Amino acid sequence: MPLVRPFRTAHAFETVRELLLLHWIGPHGEGWSECAADPSPVFFGEYLDGARHVIEHVLLPRLGTAERITAAFAREAMRRVPGNVLAKAAVETAVLDADLRGRGVPLADHLGGVRQRIPVGVSVGIATSIAELLEWVTAHVAEGYGRIKLKIRPGWDVEPVGAVRRVFGDELLLQVDANQAYGSADLTTLQALDDFGLLLLEQPFHADDLVAHARLAERITTPICLDESITSLSGAATAIALGAAQVINIKPARVGGYLEARAIHDFCRAQGIPVFCGGVLETGIGRAANLALAALPGFTLPADISATSRYYARDITQPFELTDSHLEIPSGAGSGAIVDEDALAAVTTDIRTINLQEQR
Ligand code: MG
């Protein structure tokens, strides 16, 4: 899937998105999911070929041939496989989507969603100059995005963030994401970001270093948000107990699926910790499901779920369009994503069919 514009973060420079989709065909319904793994282990430890192998040879055989396979059943069947959260999330989500479509239930209703329109923002990659960054942000604000997230890294932080704040004023909802790029020597720089009235500072330090995040939280007033650090409900509980997270970015893929994502949401809501739904440049298949999750009441910050046109000229589903910085959850059962077979065929490079019935 060619991206409309290259996306640069502290670790990666992406011009195309290579994806693995799962199309689950069961006796009672069909469902779709998208695996968040990239071709190489750059952002996540898992990678596309590895996830595909694990799905085919480790996870799917565990589902067996039960008459009705629900997401909860799949989750239980996969529980004893350590790690591999992206692969597990893909399987669980396809099964969940199929089960809900078969029963005519929208995913947002199943999860407990309370809204139909989701406030969203846009994530802006690292530019080659401040002039270019200001151009990008100007275009996004003109498109109607009411919240901007800037990717930062050492050498691309105080100056560009300050420039955006000066040009667009204090009213712009602004937050930054460091993708783990800083270390303990960068404390002064991170403290300087405190002057810009940011909604949050996301994942400044390494995912494992909860203590560094907790220490920084004591020295700045900007809320610290954790993304890469949070891979499970118990991990979220630990981070909150340590004071390492005042906000959590919930990415369903990173925590193993929508059921764990909902559990983290429920826990955070009870603890008074706001959450928002993150993204990984999803196609409409992942985008639709993420919108359903973001309908839950604790998702009080704008989601990182942009309109289709932010990433793709032609998506493999119906396009998602921005209205007043909101996206509408598609109506319809399951995620509500409608796969465009022609568009999908145009970008498909390989199809593997796995028949669980034959493995009996
Ligand atoms: Mg992030």
Short mmCIF file of C-alpha atoms and ligand atoms in Angstrom, two decimals:
data_model
loop_
_atom_site.label_atom_id
_atom_site.label_comp_id
_atom_site.label_asym_id
_atom_site.label_seq_id
_atom_site.Cartn_x
_atom_site.Cartn_y
_atom_site.Cartn_z
CA MET A 1 0.00 0.00 0.00
CA PRO A 2 1.79 3.17 -1.12
CA LEU A 3 1.61 5.97 1.47
CA VAL A 4 0.56 9.39 0.15
CA ARG A 5 3.55 10.89 1.98
CA PRO A 6 6.61 9.22 3.54
CA PHE A 7 6.27 8.83 7.32
CA ARG A 8 9.41 9.44 9.39
CA THR A 9 9.67 8.72 13.12
CA ALA A 10 12.63 8.42 15.50
CA HIS A 11 13.26 4.91 14.12
CA ALA A 12 11.75 4.47 10.70
CA PHE A 13 11.17 6.00 7.31
CA GLU A 14 8.18 4.44 5.56
CA THR A 15 7.04 5.06 2.00
CA VAL A 16 4.88 1.97 1.59
CA ARG A 17 3.00 -0.24 4.00
CA GLU A 18 3.38 -3.98 3.58
CA LEU A 19 0.65 -5.87 5.38
CA LEU A 20 -0.66 -9.23 6.36
CA LEU A 21 -4.46 -9.53 6.41
CA LEU A 22 -6.48 -12.37 7.88
CA HIS A 23 -9.82 -13.31 6.34
CA TRP A 24 -11.54 -15.75 8.69
CA ILE A 25 -14.30 -17.81 7.07
CA GLY A 26 -16.36 -19.71 9.64
CA PRO A 27 -19.64 -21.61 9.54
CA HIS A 28 -21.51 -18.62 11.05
CA GLY A 29 -19.73 -15.62 9.59
CA GLU A 30 -16.66 -14.11 7.96
CA GLY A 31 -14.31 -11.61 9.52
CA TRP A 32 -11.23 -9.58 8.69
CA SER A 33 -8.22 -8.36 10.59
CA GLU A 34 -4.91 -6.75 9.84
CA CYS A 35 -1.64 -7.72 11.50
CA ALA A 36 0.35 -4.70 12.71
CA ALA A 37 3.74 -6.34 12.10
CA ASP A 38 6.14 -4.57 9.73
CA PRO A 39 8.45 -6.41 7.30
CA SER A 40 11.35 -5.89 9.75
CA PRO A 41 11.40 -5.79 13.56
CA VAL A 42 11.96 -2.02 13.84
CA PHE A 43 9.05 -0.67 15.89
CA PHE A 44 7.70 -3.95 17.23
CA GLY A 45 9.82 -7.01 18.08
CA GLU A 46 7.63 -9.15 15.84
CA TYR A 47 7.89 -8.96 12.06
CA LEU A 48 5.68 -9.89 9.17
CA ASP A 49 7.10 -13.24 8.03
CA GLY A 50 7.54 -14.32 11.64
CA ALA A 51 3.97 -13.36 12.55
CA ARG A 52 2.70 -15.21 9.50
CA HIS A 53 4.59 -18.34 10.50
CA VAL A 54 3.34 -18.16 14.09
CA ILE A 55 -0.26 -17.60 12.98
CA GLU A 56 -0.18 -20.54 10.57
CA HIS A 57 1.85 -23.08 12.51
CA VAL A 58 1.33 -22.17 16.18
CA LEU A 59 -1.86 -20.18 16.76
CA LEU A 60 -4.42 -21.43 14.24
CA PRO A 61 -3.78 -25.13 15.01
CA ARG A 62 -4.65 -24.36 18.66
CA LEU A 63 -8.12 -23.19 17.71
CA GLY A 64 -9.09 -26.71 16.64
CA THR A 65 -12.38 -27.32 14.93
CA ALA A 66 -14.96 -26.27 17.52
CA GLU A 67 -18.41 -25.55 16.06
CA ARG A 68 -18.44 -21.95 17.28
CA ILE A 69 -15.14 -20.15 17.83
CA THR A 70 -15.51 -16.86 19.71
CA ALA A 71 -12.84 -14.28 20.45
CA ALA A 72 -12.81 -15.30 24.11
CA PHE A 73 -12.33 -18.94 23.06
CA ALA A 74 -9.49 -17.99 20.72
CA ARG A 75 -7.85 -15.86 23.39
CA GLU A 76 -7.94 -18.73 25.88
CA ALA A 77 -6.62 -21.20 23.28
CA MET A 78 -3.65 -18.91 22.53
CA ARG A 79 -2.94 -17.86 26.11
CA ARG A 80 -0.14 -20.37 26.73
CA VAL A 81 1.87 -19.13 23.75
CA PRO A 82 4.24 -16.49 25.17
CA GLY A 83 4.66 -13.13 23.45
CA ASN A 84 3.60 -12.79 19.81
CA VAL A 85 0.95 -10.22 20.69
CA LEU A 86 0.64 -8.87 17.14
CA ALA A 87 0.02 -12.34 15.72
CA LYS A 88 -2.46 -13.17 18.50
CA ALA A 89 -4.27 -9.85 18.01
CA ALA A 90 -4.69 -10.60 14.31
CA VAL A 91 -6.23 -14.02 15.00
CA GLU A 92 -8.45 -12.85 17.85
CA THR A 93 -9.71 -9.86 15.87
CA ALA A 94 -10.58 -11.86 12.74
CA VAL A 95 -12.48 -14.39 14.87
CA LEU A 96 -14.23 -11.60 16.80
CA ASP A 97 -15.21 -9.81 13.60
CA ALA A 98 -16.58 -13.03 12.08
CA ASP A 99 -18.56 -13.91 15.21
CA LEU A 100 -20.08 -10.41 15.48
CA ARG A 101 -20.91 -10.21 11.76
CA GLY A 102 -22.54 -13.62 12.01
CA ARG A 103 -24.71 -12.38 14.87
CA GLY A 104 -25.32 -8.92 13.40
CA VAL A 105 -23.66 -7.08 16.31
CA PRO A 106 -21.49 -3.96 15.76
CA LEU A 107 -18.06 -4.15 17.43
CA ALA A 108 -18.60 -0.82 19.22
CA ASP A 109 -21.80 -2.17 20.82
CA HIS A 110 -20.07 -5.40 21.78
CA LEU A 111 -17.22 -3.52 23.47
CA GLY A 112 -19.55 -1.08 25.27
CA GLY A 113 -19.10 2.04 23.15
CA VAL A 114 -21.02 5.18 24.10
CA ARG A 115 -20.48 7.42 21.06
CA GLN A 116 -20.86 7.23 17.31
CA ARG A 117 -18.48 10.04 16.31
CA ILE A 118 -14.89 9.83 17.47
CA PRO A 119 -12.75 12.96 18.00
CA VAL A 120 -9.47 12.35 16.20
CA GLY A 121 -6.11 13.97 15.60
CA VAL A 122 -3.31 13.56 13.15
CA SER A 123 0.23 12.35 13.70
CA VAL A 124 2.89 14.40 11.90
CA GLY A 125 6.23 12.76 11.12
CA ILE A 126 9.67 14.33 11.36
CA ALA A 127 10.18 16.85 8.55
CA THR A 128 13.40 17.89 6.83
CA SER A 129 12.99 21.53 7.91
CA ILE A 130 10.80 23.65 10.16
CA ALA A 131 9.36 25.35 7.08
CA GLU A 132 8.27 21.95 5.75
CA LEU A 133 6.79 20.99 9.14
CA LEU A 134 4.80 24.24 9.31
CA GLU A 135 3.53 23.56 5.78
CA TRP A 136 2.34 20.09 6.80
CA VAL A 137 0.67 21.31 9.99
CA THR A 138 -0.99 24.17 8.10
CA ALA A 139 -2.43 21.65 5.64
CA HIS A 140 -3.72 19.38 8.42
CA VAL A 141 -5.32 22.27 10.30
CA ALA A 142 -6.95 23.37 7.03
CA GLU A 143 -8.25 19.80 6.56
CA GLY A 144 -9.99 20.21 9.92
CA TYR A 145 -7.77 18.36 12.39
CA GLY A 146 -8.19 19.91 15.82
CA ARG A 147 -5.35 18.00 17.47
CA ILE A 148 -1.80 17.67 16.18
CA LYS A 149 0.79 15.15 17.37
CA LEU A 150 4.40 15.85 16.44
CA LYS A 151 7.00 13.11 16.27
CA ILE A 152 10.20 14.24 17.99
CA ARG A 153 13.73 12.91 18.46
CA PRO A 154 16.98 14.40 19.82
CA GLY A 155 17.82 17.38 17.59
CA TRP A 156 14.19 17.70 16.43
CA ASP A 157 12.26 18.77 19.51
CA VAL A 158 12.23 22.17 21.28
CA GLU A 159 12.71 24.22 18.12
CA PRO A 160 10.04 22.62 15.88
CA VAL A 161 7.53 22.23 18.74
CA GLY A 162 8.07 25.86 19.73
CA ALA A 163 7.63 26.98 16.12
CA VAL A 164 4.30 25.15 15.78
CA ARG A 165 3.08 26.56 19.10
CA ARG A 166 4.03 30.13 18.07
CA VAL A 167 2.46 29.94 14.61
CA PHE A 168 -0.78 28.17 15.60
CA GLY A 169 -1.30 29.69 19.03
CA ASP A 170 -2.21 28.27 22.43
CA GLU A 171 -5.62 26.98 21.32
CA LEU A 172 -4.19 24.21 19.14
CA LEU A 173 -4.32 20.86 20.94
CA LEU A 174 -0.70 19.76 20.63
CA GLN A 175 1.17 16.69 21.85
CA VAL A 176 4.51 15.05 21.08
CA ASP A 177 5.72 11.47 20.67
CA ALA A 178 9.39 10.53 21.11
CA ASN A 179 9.12 6.79 20.38
CA GLN A 180 11.71 5.97 23.11
CA ALA A 181 14.42 8.14 21.52
CA TYR A 182 15.69 9.93 24.65
CA GLY A 183 17.95 9.00 27.55
CA SER A 184 18.73 10.28 31.03
CA ALA A 185 21.18 12.85 29.55
CA ASP A 186 18.27 14.60 27.78
CA LEU A 187 16.42 15.75 30.89
CA THR A 188 16.99 19.47 30.24
CA THR A 189 15.58 19.19 26.72
CA LEU A 190 12.51 17.30 27.91
CA GLN A 191 11.95 19.83 30.70
CA ALA A 192 12.10 22.63 28.12
CA LEU A 193 9.08 21.08 26.36
CA ASP A 194 7.10 21.88 29.49
CA ASP A 195 6.81 25.51 28.29
CA PHE A 196 4.61 24.64 25.32
CA GLY A 197 1.37 23.63 27.05
CA LEU A 198 1.40 20.14 25.54
CA LEU A 199 -1.48 17.72 26.13
CA LEU A 200 1.08 15.02 26.78
CA LEU A 201 4.63 13.80 26.15
CA GLU A 202 4.56 10.28 24.76
CA GLN A 203 7.14 7.59 25.46
CA PRO A 204 10.33 9.65 25.86
CA PHE A 205 12.41 6.73 27.18
CA HIS A 206 12.94 3.06 26.41
CA ALA A 207 9.86 0.89 26.82
CA ASP A 208 11.44 -1.09 29.70
CA ASP A 209 12.46 1.98 31.68
CA LEU A 210 9.35 2.73 33.75
CA VAL A 211 11.45 4.26 36.53
CA ALA A 212 12.91 6.91 34.19
CA HIS A 213 9.38 7.88 33.15
CA ALA A 214 8.27 8.08 36.78
CA ARG A 215 11.25 10.31 37.66
CA LEU A 216 10.58 12.62 34.74
CA ALA A 217 6.92 12.85 35.74
CA GLU A 218 8.03 14.32 39.07
CA ARG A 219 10.00 17.06 37.31
CA ILE A 220 7.57 18.28 34.64
CA THR A 221 3.90 19.26 34.60
CA THR A 222 3.17 17.86 31.10
CA PRO A 223 1.48 14.47 31.54
CA ILE A 224 3.65 11.50 30.53
CA CYS A 225 1.92 9.07 28.18
CA LEU A 226 3.15 5.52 27.68
CA ASP A 227 2.75 3.67 24.39
CA GLU A 228 5.46 1.06 23.65
CA SER A 229 5.82 0.28 27.40
CA ILE A 230 2.25 -1.02 27.67
CA THR A 231 1.80 -4.53 26.33
CA SER A 232 -0.75 -5.90 28.80
CA LEU A 233 -3.20 -5.02 31.56
CA SER A 234 -0.70 -5.99 34.28
CA GLY A 235 1.97 -3.84 32.61
CA ALA A 236 -0.43 -0.90 32.59
CA ALA A 237 -1.25 -1.44 36.26
CA THR A 238 2.48 -1.51 37.13
CA ALA A 239 3.22 1.68 35.17
CA ILE A 240 0.34 3.52 36.83
CA ALA A 241 1.31 2.30 40.32
CA LEU A 242 4.87 3.57 39.73
CA GLY A 243 3.64 7.00 38.62
CA ALA A 244 5.23 6.39 35.20
CA ALA A 245 2.04 7.09 33.20
CA GLN A 246 -0.57 9.81 33.55
CA VAL A 247 -2.06 8.89 30.15
CA ILE A 248 -1.98 5.62 28.20
CA ASN A 249 -2.01 5.17 24.45
CA ILE A 250 -3.91 1.92 23.86
CA LYS A 251 -3.03 0.16 20.62
CA PRO A 252 -5.08 -3.03 20.39
CA ALA A 253 -2.40 -4.83 18.35
CA ARG A 254 0.33 -4.07 20.86
CA VAL A 255 -1.66 -5.57 23.76
CA GLY A 256 -2.83 -8.70 21.94
CA GLY A 257 -6.28 -7.63 20.79
CA TYR A 258 -9.48 -5.76 21.56
CA LEU A 259 -10.42 -7.78 24.66
CA GLU A 260 -7.17 -6.88 26.45
CA ALA A 261 -7.48 -3.32 25.13
CA ARG A 262 -10.93 -3.05 26.70
CA ALA A 263 -9.61 -4.47 29.99
CA ILE A 264 -6.84 -1.83 30.05
CA HIS A 265 -9.43 0.86 29.30
CA ASP A 266 -11.65 -0.35 32.16
CA PHE A 267 -8.74 -0.39 34.60
CA CYS A 268 -7.50 3.08 33.58
CA ARG A 269 -11.00 4.51 33.79
CA ALA A 270 -11.37 3.20 37.35
CA GLN A 271 -7.97 4.77 38.19
CA GLY A 272 -8.84 8.13 36.58
CA ILE A 273 -6.16 7.70 33.89
CA PRO A 274 -7.30 9.06 30.49
CA VAL A 275 -6.55 6.92 27.45
CA PHE A 276 -6.56 7.37 23.71
CA CYS A 277 -6.53 4.94 20.83
CA GLY A 278 -3.25 4.82 18.92
CA GLY A 279 -2.64 3.72 15.38
CA VAL A 280 -0.03 2.08 13.18
CA LEU A 281 -0.95 3.43 9.72
CA GLU A 282 -3.85 0.98 9.46
CA THR A 283 -5.89 0.33 6.36
CA GLY A 284 -9.65 0.69 6.71
CA ILE A 285 -9.82 -2.79 8.23
CA GLY A 286 -7.83 -1.81 11.31
CA ARG A 287 -9.10 1.77 11.25
CA ALA A 288 -12.77 0.71 11.54
CA ALA A 289 -12.07 -1.59 14.49
CA ASN A 290 -9.99 1.08 16.27
CA LEU A 291 -12.85 3.58 15.91
CA ALA A 292 -15.17 1.08 17.61
CA LEU A 293 -12.74 0.75 20.53
CA ALA A 294 -12.39 4.54 20.82
CA ALA A 295 -16.15 4.74 21.41
CA LEU A 296 -15.64 3.52 25.00
CA PRO A 297 -16.19 6.21 27.66
CA GLY A 298 -12.62 6.36 29.01
CA PHE A 299 -11.18 7.38 25.63
CA THR A 300 -11.37 11.05 26.55
CA LEU A 301 -8.46 12.28 24.41
CA PRO A 302 -8.61 12.52 20.58
CA ALA A 303 -7.63 9.28 18.87
CA ASP A 304 -4.65 8.78 16.56
CA ILE A 305 -7.04 7.61 13.86
CA SER A 306 -6.92 9.86 10.84
CA ALA A 307 -9.01 10.04 7.71
CA THR A 308 -8.04 7.56 4.99
CA SER A 309 -6.62 10.37 2.82
CA ARG A 310 -3.92 11.06 5.44
CA TYR A 311 -2.22 7.79 4.48
CA TYR A 312 -3.72 6.24 1.36
CA ALA A 313 -4.93 7.48 -2.01
CA ARG A 314 -6.93 4.29 -2.40
CA ASP A 315 -7.75 2.14 0.60
CA ILE A 316 -8.91 -1.48 0.53
CA THR A 317 -12.17 -0.52 2.26
CA GLN A 318 -14.64 2.33 2.10
CA PRO A 319 -12.84 5.63 2.82
CA PHE A 320 -13.12 7.33 6.22
CA GLU A 321 -13.69 11.05 5.97
CA LEU A 322 -13.08 13.80 8.48
CA THR A 323 -15.93 16.04 9.66
CA ASP A 324 -15.09 18.73 12.19
CA SER A 325 -12.10 16.70 13.51
CA HIS A 326 -14.32 13.63 14.00
CA LEU A 327 -14.62 10.28 12.24
CA GLU A 328 -17.87 8.34 12.20
CA ILE A 329 -17.86 4.68 13.27
CA PRO A 330 -19.14 2.74 10.25
CA SER A 331 -22.57 1.25 10.81
CA GLY A 332 -22.92 -2.47 10.28
CA ALA A 333 -21.97 -5.63 12.11
CA GLY A 334 -18.46 -6.41 13.28
CA SER A 335 -16.00 -3.61 12.58
CA GLY A 336 -18.24 -2.30 9.79
CA ALA A 337 -15.31 -2.25 7.36
CA ILE A 338 -16.42 -3.12 3.83
CA VAL A 339 -13.57 -4.70 1.92
CA ASP A 340 -13.22 -3.40 -1.64
CA GLU A 341 -12.33 -6.62 -3.47
CA ASP A 342 -10.91 -4.83 -6.53
CA ALA A 343 -8.75 -2.50 -4.49
CA LEU A 344 -7.55 -5.44 -2.40
CA ALA A 345 -6.73 -7.54 -5.47
CA ALA A 346 -4.71 -4.66 -6.91
CA VAL A 347 -2.29 -4.71 -3.95
CA THR A 348 -2.30 -8.42 -3.12
CA THR A 349 1.02 -10.20 -3.67
CA ASP A 350 0.33 -13.56 -2.05
CA ILE A 351 -2.58 -15.56 -0.66
CA ARG A 352 -2.29 -18.60 1.59
CA THR A 353 -5.37 -20.69 2.41
CA ILE A 354 -5.34 -22.67 5.65
CA ASN A 355 -8.19 -25.11 6.19
CA LEU A 356 -8.64 -25.89 9.88
CA GLN A 357 -11.21 -28.59 9.12
CA GLU A 358 -8.59 -30.55 7.18
CA GLN A 359 -6.26 -30.45 10.17
CA ARG A 360 -8.68 -32.48 12.26
MG MG B 1 3.52 6.43 20.07
#
